[in-house]
JSON list of C-alpha atoms and ligand atoms in Angstrom, two decimals:
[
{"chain": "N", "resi": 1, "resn": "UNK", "atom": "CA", "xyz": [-0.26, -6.53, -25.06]},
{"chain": "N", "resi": 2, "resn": "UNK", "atom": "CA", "xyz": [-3.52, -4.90, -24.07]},
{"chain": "N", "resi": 3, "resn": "UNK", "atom": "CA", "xyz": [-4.00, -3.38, -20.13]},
{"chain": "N", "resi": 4, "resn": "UNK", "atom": "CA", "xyz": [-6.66, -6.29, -20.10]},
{"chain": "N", "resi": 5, "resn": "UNK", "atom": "CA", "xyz": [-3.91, -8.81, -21.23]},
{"chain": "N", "resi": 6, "resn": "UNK", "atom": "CA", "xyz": [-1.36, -7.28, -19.01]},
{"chain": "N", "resi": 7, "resn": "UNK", "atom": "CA", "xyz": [-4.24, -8.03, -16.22]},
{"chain": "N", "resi": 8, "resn": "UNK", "atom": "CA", "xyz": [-5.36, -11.19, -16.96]},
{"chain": "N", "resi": 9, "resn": "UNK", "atom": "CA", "xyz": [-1.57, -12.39, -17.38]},
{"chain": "N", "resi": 10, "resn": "UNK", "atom": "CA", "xyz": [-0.65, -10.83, -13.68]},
{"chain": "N", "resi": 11, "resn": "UNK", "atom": "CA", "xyz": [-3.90, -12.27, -12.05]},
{"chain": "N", "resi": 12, "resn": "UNK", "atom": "CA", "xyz": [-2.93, -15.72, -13.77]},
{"chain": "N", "resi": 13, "resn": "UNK", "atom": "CA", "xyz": [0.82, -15.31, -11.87]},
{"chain": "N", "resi": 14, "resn": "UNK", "atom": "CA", "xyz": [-0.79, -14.31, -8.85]},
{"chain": "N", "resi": 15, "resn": "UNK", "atom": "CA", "xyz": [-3.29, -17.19, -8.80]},
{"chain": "N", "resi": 16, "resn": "UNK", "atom": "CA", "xyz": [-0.50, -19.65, -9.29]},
{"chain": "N", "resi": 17, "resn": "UNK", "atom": "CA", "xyz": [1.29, -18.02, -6.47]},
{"chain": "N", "resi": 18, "resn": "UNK", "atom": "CA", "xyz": [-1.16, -17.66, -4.24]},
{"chain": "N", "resi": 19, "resn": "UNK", "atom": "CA", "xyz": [-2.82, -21.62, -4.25]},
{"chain": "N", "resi": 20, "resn": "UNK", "atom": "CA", "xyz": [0.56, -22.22, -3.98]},
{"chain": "N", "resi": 21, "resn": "UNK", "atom": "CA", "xyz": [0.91, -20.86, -0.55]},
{"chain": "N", "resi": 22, "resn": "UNK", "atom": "CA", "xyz": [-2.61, -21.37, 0.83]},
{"chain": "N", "resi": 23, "resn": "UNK", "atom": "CA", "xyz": [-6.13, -21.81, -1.34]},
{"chain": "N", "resi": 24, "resn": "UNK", "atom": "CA", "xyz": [-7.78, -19.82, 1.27]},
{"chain": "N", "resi": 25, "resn": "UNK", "atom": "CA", "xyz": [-5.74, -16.77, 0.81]},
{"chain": "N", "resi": 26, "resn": "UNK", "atom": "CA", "xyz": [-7.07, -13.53, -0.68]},
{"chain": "N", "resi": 27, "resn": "UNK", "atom": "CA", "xyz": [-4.76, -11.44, -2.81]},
{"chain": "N", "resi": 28, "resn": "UNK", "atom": "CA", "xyz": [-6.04, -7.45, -3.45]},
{"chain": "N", "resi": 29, "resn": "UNK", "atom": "CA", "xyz": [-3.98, -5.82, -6.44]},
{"chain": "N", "resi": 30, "resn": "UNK", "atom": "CA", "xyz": [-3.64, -2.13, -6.06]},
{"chain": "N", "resi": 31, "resn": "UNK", "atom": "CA", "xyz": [-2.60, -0.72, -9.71]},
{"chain": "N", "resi": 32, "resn": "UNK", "atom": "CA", "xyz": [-0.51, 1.86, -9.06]},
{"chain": "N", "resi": 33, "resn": "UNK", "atom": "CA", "xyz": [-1.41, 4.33, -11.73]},
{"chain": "N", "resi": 34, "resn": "UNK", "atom": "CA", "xyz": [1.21, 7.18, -11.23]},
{"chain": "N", "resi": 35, "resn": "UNK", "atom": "CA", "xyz": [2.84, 7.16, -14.73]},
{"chain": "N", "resi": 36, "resn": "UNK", "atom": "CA", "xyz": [-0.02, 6.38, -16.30]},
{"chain": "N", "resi": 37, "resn": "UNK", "atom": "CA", "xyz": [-2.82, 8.40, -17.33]},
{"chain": "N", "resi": 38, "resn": "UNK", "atom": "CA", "xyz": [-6.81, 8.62, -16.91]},
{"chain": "N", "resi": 39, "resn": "UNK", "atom": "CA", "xyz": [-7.63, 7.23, -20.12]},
{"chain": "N", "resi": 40, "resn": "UNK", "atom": "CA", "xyz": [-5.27, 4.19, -19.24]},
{"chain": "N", "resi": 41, "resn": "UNK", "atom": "CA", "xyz": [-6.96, 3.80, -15.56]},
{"chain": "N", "resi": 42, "resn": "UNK", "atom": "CA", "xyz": [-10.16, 3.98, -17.23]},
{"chain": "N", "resi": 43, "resn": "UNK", "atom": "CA", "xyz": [-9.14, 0.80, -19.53]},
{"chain": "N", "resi": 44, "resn": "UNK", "atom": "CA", "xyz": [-7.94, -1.12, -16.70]},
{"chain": "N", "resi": 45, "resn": "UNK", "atom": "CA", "xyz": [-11.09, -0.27, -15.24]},
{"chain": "N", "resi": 46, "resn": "UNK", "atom": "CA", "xyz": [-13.30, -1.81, -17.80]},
{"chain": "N", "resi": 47, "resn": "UNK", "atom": "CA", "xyz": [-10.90, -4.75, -17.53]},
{"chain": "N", "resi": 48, "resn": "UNK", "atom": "CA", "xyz": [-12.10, -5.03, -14.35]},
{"chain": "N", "resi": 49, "resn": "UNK", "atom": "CA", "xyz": [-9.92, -3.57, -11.78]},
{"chain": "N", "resi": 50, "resn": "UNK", "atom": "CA", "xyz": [-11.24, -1.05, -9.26]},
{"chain": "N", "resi": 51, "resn": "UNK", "atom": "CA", "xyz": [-8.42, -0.07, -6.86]},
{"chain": "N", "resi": 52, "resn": "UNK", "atom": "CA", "xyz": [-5.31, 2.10, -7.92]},
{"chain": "N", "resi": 53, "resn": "UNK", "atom": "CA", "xyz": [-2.09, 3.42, -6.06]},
{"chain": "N", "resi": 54, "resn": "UNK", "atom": "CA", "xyz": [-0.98, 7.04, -6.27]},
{"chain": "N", "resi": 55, "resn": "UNK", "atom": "CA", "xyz": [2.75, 8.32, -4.64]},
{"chain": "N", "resi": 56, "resn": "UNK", "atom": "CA", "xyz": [1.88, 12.14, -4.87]},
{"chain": "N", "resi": 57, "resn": "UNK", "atom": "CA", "xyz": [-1.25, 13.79, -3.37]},
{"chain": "N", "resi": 58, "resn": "UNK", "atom": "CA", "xyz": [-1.51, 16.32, -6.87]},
{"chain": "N", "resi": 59, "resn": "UNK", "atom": "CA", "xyz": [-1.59, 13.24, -9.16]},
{"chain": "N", "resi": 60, "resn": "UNK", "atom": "CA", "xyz": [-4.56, 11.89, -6.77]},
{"chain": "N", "resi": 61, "resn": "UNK", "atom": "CA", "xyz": [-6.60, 14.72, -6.98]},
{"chain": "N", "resi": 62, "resn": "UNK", "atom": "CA", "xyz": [-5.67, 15.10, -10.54]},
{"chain": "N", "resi": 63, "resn": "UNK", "atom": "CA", "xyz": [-6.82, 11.74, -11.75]},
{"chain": "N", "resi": 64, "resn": "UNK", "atom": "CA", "xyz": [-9.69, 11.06, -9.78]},
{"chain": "N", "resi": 65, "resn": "UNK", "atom": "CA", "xyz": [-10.79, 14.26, -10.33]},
{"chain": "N", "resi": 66, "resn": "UNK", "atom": "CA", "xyz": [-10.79, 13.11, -13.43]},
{"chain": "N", "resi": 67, "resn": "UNK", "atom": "CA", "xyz": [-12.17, 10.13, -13.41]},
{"chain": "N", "resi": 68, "resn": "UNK", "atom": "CA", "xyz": [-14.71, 10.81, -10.31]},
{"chain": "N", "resi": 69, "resn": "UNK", "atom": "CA", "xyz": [-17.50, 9.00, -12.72]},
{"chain": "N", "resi": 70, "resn": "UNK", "atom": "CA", "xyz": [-16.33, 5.71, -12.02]},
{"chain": "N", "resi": 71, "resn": "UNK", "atom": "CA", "xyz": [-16.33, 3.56, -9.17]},
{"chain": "N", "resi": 72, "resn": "UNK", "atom": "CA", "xyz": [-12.84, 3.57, -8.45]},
{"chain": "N", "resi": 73, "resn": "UNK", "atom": "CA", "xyz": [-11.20, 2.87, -4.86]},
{"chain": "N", "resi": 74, "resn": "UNK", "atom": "CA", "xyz": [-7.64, 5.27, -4.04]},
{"chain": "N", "resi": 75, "resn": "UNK", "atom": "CA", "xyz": [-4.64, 4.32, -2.58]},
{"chain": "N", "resi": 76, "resn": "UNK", "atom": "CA", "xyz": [-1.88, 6.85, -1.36]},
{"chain": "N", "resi": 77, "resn": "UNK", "atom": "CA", "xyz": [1.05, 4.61, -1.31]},
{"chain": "N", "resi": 78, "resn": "UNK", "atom": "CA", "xyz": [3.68, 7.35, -1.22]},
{"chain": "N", "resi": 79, "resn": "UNK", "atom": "CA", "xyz": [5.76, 9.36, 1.56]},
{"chain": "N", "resi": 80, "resn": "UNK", "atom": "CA", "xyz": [3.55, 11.93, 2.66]},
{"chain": "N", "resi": 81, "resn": "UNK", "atom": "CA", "xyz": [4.84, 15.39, 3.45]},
{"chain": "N", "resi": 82, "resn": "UNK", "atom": "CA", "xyz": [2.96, 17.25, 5.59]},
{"chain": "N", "resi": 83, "resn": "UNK", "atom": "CA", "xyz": [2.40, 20.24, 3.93]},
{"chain": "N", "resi": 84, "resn": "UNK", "atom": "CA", "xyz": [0.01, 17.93, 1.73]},
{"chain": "N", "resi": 85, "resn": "UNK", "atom": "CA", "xyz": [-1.86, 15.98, 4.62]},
{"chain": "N", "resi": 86, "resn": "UNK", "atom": "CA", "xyz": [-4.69, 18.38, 4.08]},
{"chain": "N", "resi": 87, "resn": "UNK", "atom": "CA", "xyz": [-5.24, 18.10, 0.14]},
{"chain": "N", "resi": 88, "resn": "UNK", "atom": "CA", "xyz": [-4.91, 13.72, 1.00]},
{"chain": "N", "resi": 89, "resn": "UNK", "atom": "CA", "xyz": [-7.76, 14.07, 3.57]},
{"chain": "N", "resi": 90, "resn": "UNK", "atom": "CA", "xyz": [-10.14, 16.38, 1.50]},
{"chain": "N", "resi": 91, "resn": "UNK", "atom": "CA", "xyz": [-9.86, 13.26, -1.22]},
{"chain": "N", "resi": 92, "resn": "UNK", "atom": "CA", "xyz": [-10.94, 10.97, 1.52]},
{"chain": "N", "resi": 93, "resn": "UNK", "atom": "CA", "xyz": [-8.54, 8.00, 0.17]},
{"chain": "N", "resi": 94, "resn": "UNK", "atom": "CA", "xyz": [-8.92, 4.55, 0.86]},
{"chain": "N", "resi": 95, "resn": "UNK", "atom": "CA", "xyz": [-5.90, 3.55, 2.52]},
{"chain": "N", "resi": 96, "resn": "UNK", "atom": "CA", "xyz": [-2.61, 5.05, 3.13]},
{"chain": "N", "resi": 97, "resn": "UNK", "atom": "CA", "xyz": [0.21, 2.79, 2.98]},
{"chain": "N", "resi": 98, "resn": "UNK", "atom": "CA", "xyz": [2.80, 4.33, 3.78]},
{"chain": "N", "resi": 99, "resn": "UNK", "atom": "CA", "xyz": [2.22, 5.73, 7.39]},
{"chain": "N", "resi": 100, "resn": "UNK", "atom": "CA", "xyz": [6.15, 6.53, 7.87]},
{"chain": "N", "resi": 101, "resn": "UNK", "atom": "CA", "xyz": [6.68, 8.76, 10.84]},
{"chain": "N", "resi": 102, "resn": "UNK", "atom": "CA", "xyz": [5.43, 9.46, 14.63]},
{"chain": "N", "resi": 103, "resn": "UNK", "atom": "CA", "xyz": [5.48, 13.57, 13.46]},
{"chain": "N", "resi": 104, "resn": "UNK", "atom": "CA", "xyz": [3.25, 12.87, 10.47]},
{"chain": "N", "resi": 105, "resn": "UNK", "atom": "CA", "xyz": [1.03, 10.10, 12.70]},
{"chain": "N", "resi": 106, "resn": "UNK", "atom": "CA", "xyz": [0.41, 12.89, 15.68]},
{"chain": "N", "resi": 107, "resn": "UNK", "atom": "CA", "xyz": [-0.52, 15.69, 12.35]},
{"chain": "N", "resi": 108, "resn": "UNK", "atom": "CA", "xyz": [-3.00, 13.18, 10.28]},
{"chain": "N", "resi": 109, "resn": "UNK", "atom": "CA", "xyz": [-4.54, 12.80, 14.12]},
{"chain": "N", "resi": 110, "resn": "UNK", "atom": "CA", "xyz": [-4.85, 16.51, 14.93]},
{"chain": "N", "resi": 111, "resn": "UNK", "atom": "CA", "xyz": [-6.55, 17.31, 10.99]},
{"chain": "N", "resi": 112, "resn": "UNK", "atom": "CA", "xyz": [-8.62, 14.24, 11.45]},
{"chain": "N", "resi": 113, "resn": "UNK", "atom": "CA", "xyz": [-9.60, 15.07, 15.15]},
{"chain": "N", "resi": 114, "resn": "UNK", "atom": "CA", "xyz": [-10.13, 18.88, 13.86]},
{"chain": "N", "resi": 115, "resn": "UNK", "atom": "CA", "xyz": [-12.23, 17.06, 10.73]},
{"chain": "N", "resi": 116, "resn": "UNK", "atom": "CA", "xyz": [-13.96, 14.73, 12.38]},
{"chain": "N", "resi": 117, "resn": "UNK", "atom": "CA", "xyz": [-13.28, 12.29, 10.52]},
{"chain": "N", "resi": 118, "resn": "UNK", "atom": "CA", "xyz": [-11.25, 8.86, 9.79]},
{"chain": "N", "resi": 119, "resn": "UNK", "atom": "CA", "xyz": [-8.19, 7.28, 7.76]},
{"chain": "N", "resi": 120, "resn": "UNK", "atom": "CA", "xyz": [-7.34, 4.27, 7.18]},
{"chain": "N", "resi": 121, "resn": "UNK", "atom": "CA", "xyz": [-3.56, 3.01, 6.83]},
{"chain": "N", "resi": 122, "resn": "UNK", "atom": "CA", "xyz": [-0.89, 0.87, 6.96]},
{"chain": "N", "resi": 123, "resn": "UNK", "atom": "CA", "xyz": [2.22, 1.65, 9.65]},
{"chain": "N", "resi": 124, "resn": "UNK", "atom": "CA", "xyz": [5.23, 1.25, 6.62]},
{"chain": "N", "resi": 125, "resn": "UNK", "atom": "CA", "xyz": [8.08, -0.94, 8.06]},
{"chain": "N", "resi": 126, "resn": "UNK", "atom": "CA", "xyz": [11.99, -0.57, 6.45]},
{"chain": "N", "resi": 127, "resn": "UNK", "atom": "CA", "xyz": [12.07, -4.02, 6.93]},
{"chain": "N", "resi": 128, "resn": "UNK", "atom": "CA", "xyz": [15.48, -4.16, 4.68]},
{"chain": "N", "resi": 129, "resn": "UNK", "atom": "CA", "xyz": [17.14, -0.77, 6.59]},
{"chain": "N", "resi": 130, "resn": "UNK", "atom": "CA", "xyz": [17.70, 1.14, 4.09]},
{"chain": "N", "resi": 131, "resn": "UNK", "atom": "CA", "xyz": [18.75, 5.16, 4.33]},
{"chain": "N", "resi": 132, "resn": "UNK", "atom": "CA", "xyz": [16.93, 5.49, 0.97]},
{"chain": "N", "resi": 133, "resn": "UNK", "atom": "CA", "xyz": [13.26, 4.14, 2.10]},
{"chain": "N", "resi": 134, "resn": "UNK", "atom": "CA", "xyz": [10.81, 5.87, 4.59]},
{"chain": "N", "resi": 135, "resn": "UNK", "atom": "CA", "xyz": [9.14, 3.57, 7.32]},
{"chain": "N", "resi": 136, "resn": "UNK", "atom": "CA", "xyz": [9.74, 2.33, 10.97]},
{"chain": "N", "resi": 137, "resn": "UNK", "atom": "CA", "xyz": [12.57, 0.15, 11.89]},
{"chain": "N", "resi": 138, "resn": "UNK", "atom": "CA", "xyz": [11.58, -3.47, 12.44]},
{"chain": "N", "resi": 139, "resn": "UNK", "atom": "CA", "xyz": [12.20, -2.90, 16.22]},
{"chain": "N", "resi": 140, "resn": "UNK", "atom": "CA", "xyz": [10.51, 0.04, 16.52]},
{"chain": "N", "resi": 141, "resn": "UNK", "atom": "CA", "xyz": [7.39, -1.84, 14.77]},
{"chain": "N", "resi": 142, "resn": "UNK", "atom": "CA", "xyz": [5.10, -3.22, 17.73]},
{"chain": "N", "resi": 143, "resn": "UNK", "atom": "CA", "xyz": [5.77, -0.33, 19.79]},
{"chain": "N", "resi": 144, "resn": "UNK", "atom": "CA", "xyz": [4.85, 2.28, 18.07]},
{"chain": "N", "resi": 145, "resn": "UNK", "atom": "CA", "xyz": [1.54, 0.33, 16.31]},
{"chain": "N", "resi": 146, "resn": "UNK", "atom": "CA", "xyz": [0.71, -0.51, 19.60]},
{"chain": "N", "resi": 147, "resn": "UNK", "atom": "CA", "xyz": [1.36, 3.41, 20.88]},
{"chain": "N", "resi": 148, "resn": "UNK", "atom": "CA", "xyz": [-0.58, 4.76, 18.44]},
{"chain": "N", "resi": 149, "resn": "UNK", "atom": "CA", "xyz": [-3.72, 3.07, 18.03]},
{"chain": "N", "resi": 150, "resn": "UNK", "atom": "CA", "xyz": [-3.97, 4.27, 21.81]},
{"chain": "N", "resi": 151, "resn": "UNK", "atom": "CA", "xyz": [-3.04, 7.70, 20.69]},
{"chain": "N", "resi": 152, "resn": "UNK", "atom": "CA", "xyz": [-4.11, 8.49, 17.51]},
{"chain": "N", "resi": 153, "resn": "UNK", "atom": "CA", "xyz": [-7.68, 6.75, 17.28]},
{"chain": "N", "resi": 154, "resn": "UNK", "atom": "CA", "xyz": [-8.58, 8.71, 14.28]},
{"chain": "N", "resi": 155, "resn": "UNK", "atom": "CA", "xyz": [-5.89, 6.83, 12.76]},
{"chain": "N", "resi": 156, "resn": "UNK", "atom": "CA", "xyz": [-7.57, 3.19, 11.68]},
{"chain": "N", "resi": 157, "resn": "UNK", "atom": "CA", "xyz": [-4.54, 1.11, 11.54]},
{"chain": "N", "resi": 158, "resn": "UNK", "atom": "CA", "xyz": [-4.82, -1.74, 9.25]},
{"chain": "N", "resi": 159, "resn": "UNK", "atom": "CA", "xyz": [-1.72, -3.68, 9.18]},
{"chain": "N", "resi": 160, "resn": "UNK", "atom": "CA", "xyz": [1.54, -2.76, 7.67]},
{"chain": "N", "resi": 161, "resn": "UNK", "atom": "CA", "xyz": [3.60, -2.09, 4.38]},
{"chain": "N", "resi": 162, "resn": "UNK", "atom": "CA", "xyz": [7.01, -2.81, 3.01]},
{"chain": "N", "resi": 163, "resn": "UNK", "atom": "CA", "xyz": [9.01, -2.34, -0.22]},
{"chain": "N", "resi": 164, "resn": "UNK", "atom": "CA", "xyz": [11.37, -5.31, -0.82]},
{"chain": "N", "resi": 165, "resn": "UNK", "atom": "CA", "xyz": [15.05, -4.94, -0.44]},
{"chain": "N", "resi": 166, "resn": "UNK", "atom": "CA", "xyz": [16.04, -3.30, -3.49]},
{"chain": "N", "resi": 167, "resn": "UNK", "atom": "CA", "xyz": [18.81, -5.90, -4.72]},
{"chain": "N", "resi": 168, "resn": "UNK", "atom": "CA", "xyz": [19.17, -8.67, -7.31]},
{"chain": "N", "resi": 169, "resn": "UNK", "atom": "CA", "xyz": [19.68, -11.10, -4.98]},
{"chain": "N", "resi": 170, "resn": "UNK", "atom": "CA", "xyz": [15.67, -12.65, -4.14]},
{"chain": "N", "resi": 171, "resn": "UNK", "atom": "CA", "xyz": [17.01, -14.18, -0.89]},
{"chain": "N", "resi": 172, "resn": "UNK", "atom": "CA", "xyz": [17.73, -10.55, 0.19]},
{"chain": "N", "resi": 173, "resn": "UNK", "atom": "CA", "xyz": [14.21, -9.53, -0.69]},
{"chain": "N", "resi": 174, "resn": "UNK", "atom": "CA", "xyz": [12.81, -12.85, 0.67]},
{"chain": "N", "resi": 175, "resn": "UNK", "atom": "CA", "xyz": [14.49, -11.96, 4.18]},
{"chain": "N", "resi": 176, "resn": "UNK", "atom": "CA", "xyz": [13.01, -8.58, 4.17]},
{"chain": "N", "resi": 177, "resn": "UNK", "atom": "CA", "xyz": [9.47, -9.72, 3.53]},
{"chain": "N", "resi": 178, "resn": "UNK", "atom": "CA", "xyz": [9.68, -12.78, 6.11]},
{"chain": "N", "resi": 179, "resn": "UNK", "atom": "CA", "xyz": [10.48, -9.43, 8.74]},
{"chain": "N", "resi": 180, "resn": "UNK", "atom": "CA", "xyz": [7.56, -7.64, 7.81]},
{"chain": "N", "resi": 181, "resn": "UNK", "atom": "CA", "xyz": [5.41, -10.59, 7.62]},
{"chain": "N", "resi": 182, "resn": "UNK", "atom": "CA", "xyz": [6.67, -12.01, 11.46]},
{"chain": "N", "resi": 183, "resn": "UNK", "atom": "CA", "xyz": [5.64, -8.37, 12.86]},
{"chain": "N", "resi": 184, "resn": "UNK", "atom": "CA", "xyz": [2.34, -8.40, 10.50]},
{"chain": "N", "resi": 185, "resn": "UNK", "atom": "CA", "xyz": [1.78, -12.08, 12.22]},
{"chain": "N", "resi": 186, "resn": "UNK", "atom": "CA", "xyz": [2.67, -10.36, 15.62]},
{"chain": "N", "resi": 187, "resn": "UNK", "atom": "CA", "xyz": [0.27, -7.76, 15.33]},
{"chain": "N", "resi": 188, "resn": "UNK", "atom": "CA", "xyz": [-2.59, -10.03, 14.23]},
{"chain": "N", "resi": 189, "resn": "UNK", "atom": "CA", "xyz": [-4.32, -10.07, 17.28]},
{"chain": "N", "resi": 190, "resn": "UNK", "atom": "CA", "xyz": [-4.43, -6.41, 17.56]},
{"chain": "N", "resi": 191, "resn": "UNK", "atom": "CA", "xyz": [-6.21, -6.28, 14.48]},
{"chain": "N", "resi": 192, "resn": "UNK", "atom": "CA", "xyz": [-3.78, -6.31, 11.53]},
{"chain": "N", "resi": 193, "resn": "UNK", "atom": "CA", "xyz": [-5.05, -7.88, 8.62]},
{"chain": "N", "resi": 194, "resn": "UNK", "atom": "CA", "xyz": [-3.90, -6.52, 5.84]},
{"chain": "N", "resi": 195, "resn": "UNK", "atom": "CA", "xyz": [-0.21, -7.04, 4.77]},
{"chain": "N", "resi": 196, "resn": "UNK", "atom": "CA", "xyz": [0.92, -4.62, 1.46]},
{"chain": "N", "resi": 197, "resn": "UNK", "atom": "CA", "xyz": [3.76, -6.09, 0.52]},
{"chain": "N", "resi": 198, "resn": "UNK", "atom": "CA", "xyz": [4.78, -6.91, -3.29]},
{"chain": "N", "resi": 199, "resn": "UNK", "atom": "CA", "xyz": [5.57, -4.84, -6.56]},
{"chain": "N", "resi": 200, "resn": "UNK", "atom": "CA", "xyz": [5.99, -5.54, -10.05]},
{"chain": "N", "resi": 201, "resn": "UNK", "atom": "CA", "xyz": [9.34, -7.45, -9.77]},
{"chain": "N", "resi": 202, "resn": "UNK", "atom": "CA", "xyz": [8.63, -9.14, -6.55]},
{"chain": "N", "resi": 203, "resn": "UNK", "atom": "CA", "xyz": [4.93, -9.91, -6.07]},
{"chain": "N", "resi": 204, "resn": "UNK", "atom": "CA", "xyz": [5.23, -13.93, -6.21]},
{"chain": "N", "resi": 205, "resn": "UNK", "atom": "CA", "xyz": [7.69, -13.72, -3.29]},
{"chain": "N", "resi": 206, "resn": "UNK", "atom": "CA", "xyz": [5.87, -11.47, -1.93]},
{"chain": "N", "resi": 207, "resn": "UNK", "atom": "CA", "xyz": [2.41, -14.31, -1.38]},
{"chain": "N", "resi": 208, "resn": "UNK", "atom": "CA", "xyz": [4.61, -16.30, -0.71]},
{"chain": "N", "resi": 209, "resn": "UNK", "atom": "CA", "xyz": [5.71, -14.44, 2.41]},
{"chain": "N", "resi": 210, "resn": "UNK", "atom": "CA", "xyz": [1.94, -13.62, 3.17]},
{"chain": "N", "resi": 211, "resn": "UNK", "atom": "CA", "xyz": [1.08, -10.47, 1.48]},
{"chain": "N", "resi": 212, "resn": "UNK", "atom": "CA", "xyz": [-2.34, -10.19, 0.98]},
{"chain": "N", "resi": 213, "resn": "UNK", "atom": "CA", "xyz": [-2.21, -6.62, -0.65]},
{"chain": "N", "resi": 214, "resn": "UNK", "atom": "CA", "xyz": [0.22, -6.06, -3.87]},
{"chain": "N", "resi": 215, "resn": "UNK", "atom": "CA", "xyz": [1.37, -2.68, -5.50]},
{"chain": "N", "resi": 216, "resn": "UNK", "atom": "CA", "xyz": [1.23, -3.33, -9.28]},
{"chain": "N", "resi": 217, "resn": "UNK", "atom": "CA", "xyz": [2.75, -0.52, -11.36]},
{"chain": "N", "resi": 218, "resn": "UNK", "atom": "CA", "xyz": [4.59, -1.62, -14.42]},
{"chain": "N", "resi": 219, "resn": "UNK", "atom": "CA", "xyz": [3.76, -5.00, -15.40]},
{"chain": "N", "resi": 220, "resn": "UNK", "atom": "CA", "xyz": [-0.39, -3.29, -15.26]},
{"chain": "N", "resi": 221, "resn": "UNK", "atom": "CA", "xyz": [0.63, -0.68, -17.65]},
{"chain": "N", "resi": 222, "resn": "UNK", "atom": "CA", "xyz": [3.44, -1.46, -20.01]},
{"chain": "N", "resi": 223, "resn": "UNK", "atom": "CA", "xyz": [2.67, -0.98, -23.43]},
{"chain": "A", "resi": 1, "resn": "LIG", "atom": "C1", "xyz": [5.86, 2.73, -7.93]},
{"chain": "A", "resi": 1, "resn": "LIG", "atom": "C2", "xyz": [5.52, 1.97, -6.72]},
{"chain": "A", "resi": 1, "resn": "LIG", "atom": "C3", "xyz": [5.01, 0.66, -6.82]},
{"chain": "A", "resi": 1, "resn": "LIG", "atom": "C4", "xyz": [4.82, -0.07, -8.13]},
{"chain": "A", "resi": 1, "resn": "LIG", "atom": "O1", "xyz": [6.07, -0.37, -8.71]},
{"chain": "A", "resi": 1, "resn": "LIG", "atom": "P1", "xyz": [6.19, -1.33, -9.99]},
{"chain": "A", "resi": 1, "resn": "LIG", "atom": "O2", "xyz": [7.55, -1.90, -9.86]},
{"chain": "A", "resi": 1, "resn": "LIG", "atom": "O3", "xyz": [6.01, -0.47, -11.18]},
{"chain": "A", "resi": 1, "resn": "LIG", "atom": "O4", "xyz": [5.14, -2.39, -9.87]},
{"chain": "A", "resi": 1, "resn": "LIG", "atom": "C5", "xyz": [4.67, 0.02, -5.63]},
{"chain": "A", "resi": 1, "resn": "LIG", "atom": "N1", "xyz": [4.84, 0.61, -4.42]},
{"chain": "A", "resi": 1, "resn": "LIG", "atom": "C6", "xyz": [5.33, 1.86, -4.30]},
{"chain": "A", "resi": 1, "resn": "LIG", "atom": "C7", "xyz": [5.47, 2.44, -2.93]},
{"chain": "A", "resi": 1, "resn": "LIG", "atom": "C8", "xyz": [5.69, 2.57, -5.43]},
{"chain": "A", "resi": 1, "resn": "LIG", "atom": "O5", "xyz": [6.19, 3.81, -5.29]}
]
């Protein structure tokens, strides 16, 4: 299949999914690009997508570097050392997902505050508990949004992010994405309204759960 088949054949999944849970909802798709190369983002791009999903600051730069002639949009969706928060913010991304720690919260304020400047993100929530996977604890959630939107204002928080449980079993995965969605629902009314939740695997559960924001990798780009 084409990237524009692979596309239309995810957006017809998604549509399906998404009436199915409410006709008012709006889905984003993020195509997360990072084993693929320019020349395929470009293609998906004249299919008609416009946002894409990097884990590591060099392949960000790299690509849309690369590709800085098109009107693309740039996710950062992966765990952010801080020895790198300075090459993210000179690429001015979109969105970071993956907001993972108070250390690297208080640093991105500091560069921003030094910068002048904004970023936009999502606090990332280990929703399942796993060693393996960056984030907050579901308990530590509300808290710390709540601590720092009042101290790091440089830091526009956006609503949260989650990687499904990584097991077989979809009730697993369904009972991590019903956590994050309850504190996403929680946080609503401190302005959360965006809820990344949802890969290649998982994405249907995912809107069903609420998601508004999915990470497409692999279905966007197989051959
Ligand atoms: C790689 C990655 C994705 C996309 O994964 P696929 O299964 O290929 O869709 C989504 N989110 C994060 C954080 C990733 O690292």
């Amino acid at each position: 299949m084409s990237l524009a088949e692979n596309l239309n054949h995810a957006i017809e999944r998604i549509e399906r999914a998404r009436i199915a849970y409410d006709r008012h909802h709006i889905v984003k798709i993020v195509a997360v690009s990072k084993y693929s190369s320019a020349s395929e983002i470009a293609a998906l791009y004249e299919a008609g997508q416009r946002a894409f999903g990097e884990n590591r600051v060099q392949d960000l730069k790299q690509k849309s570097e690369e590709l800085c002639d098109l009107p693309l949009e740039w996710h950062f969706i992966g765990t952010l050392q801080s020895n790198k928060i300075n090459a993210l913010l000179a690429l001015r991304p979109t969105l970071l997902h993956s907001l993972h720690s108070l250390e690297l919260a208080l640093e991105l304020h500091k560069r921003l505050e030094r910068e002048d400047s904004h970023l936009s993100a999502l606090l990332q929530i280990n929703s399942a508990r796993e060693e393996s996977k960056s984030g907050f604890l579901p308990e530590e959630a509300l808290e710390t949004y709540a601590r720092l939107q009042e101290e790091c204002p440089r830091i526009a928080l956006e609503g949260v992010m989650s990687i499904g449980a990584h097991s077989e079993d979809s009730r697993l995965i369904q009972k991590s994405f019903e956590t994050t969605q309850g504190i996403f629902e929680t946080l609503k009314p401190r302005g959360a309204r965006t809820l990344s939740m949802g890969m290649s695997g998982d994405f249907e559960l995912a809107i069903a759960c609420g998601s508004n924001l999915l990470r497409l990798g692999s279905t966007l780009f197989k051959a």
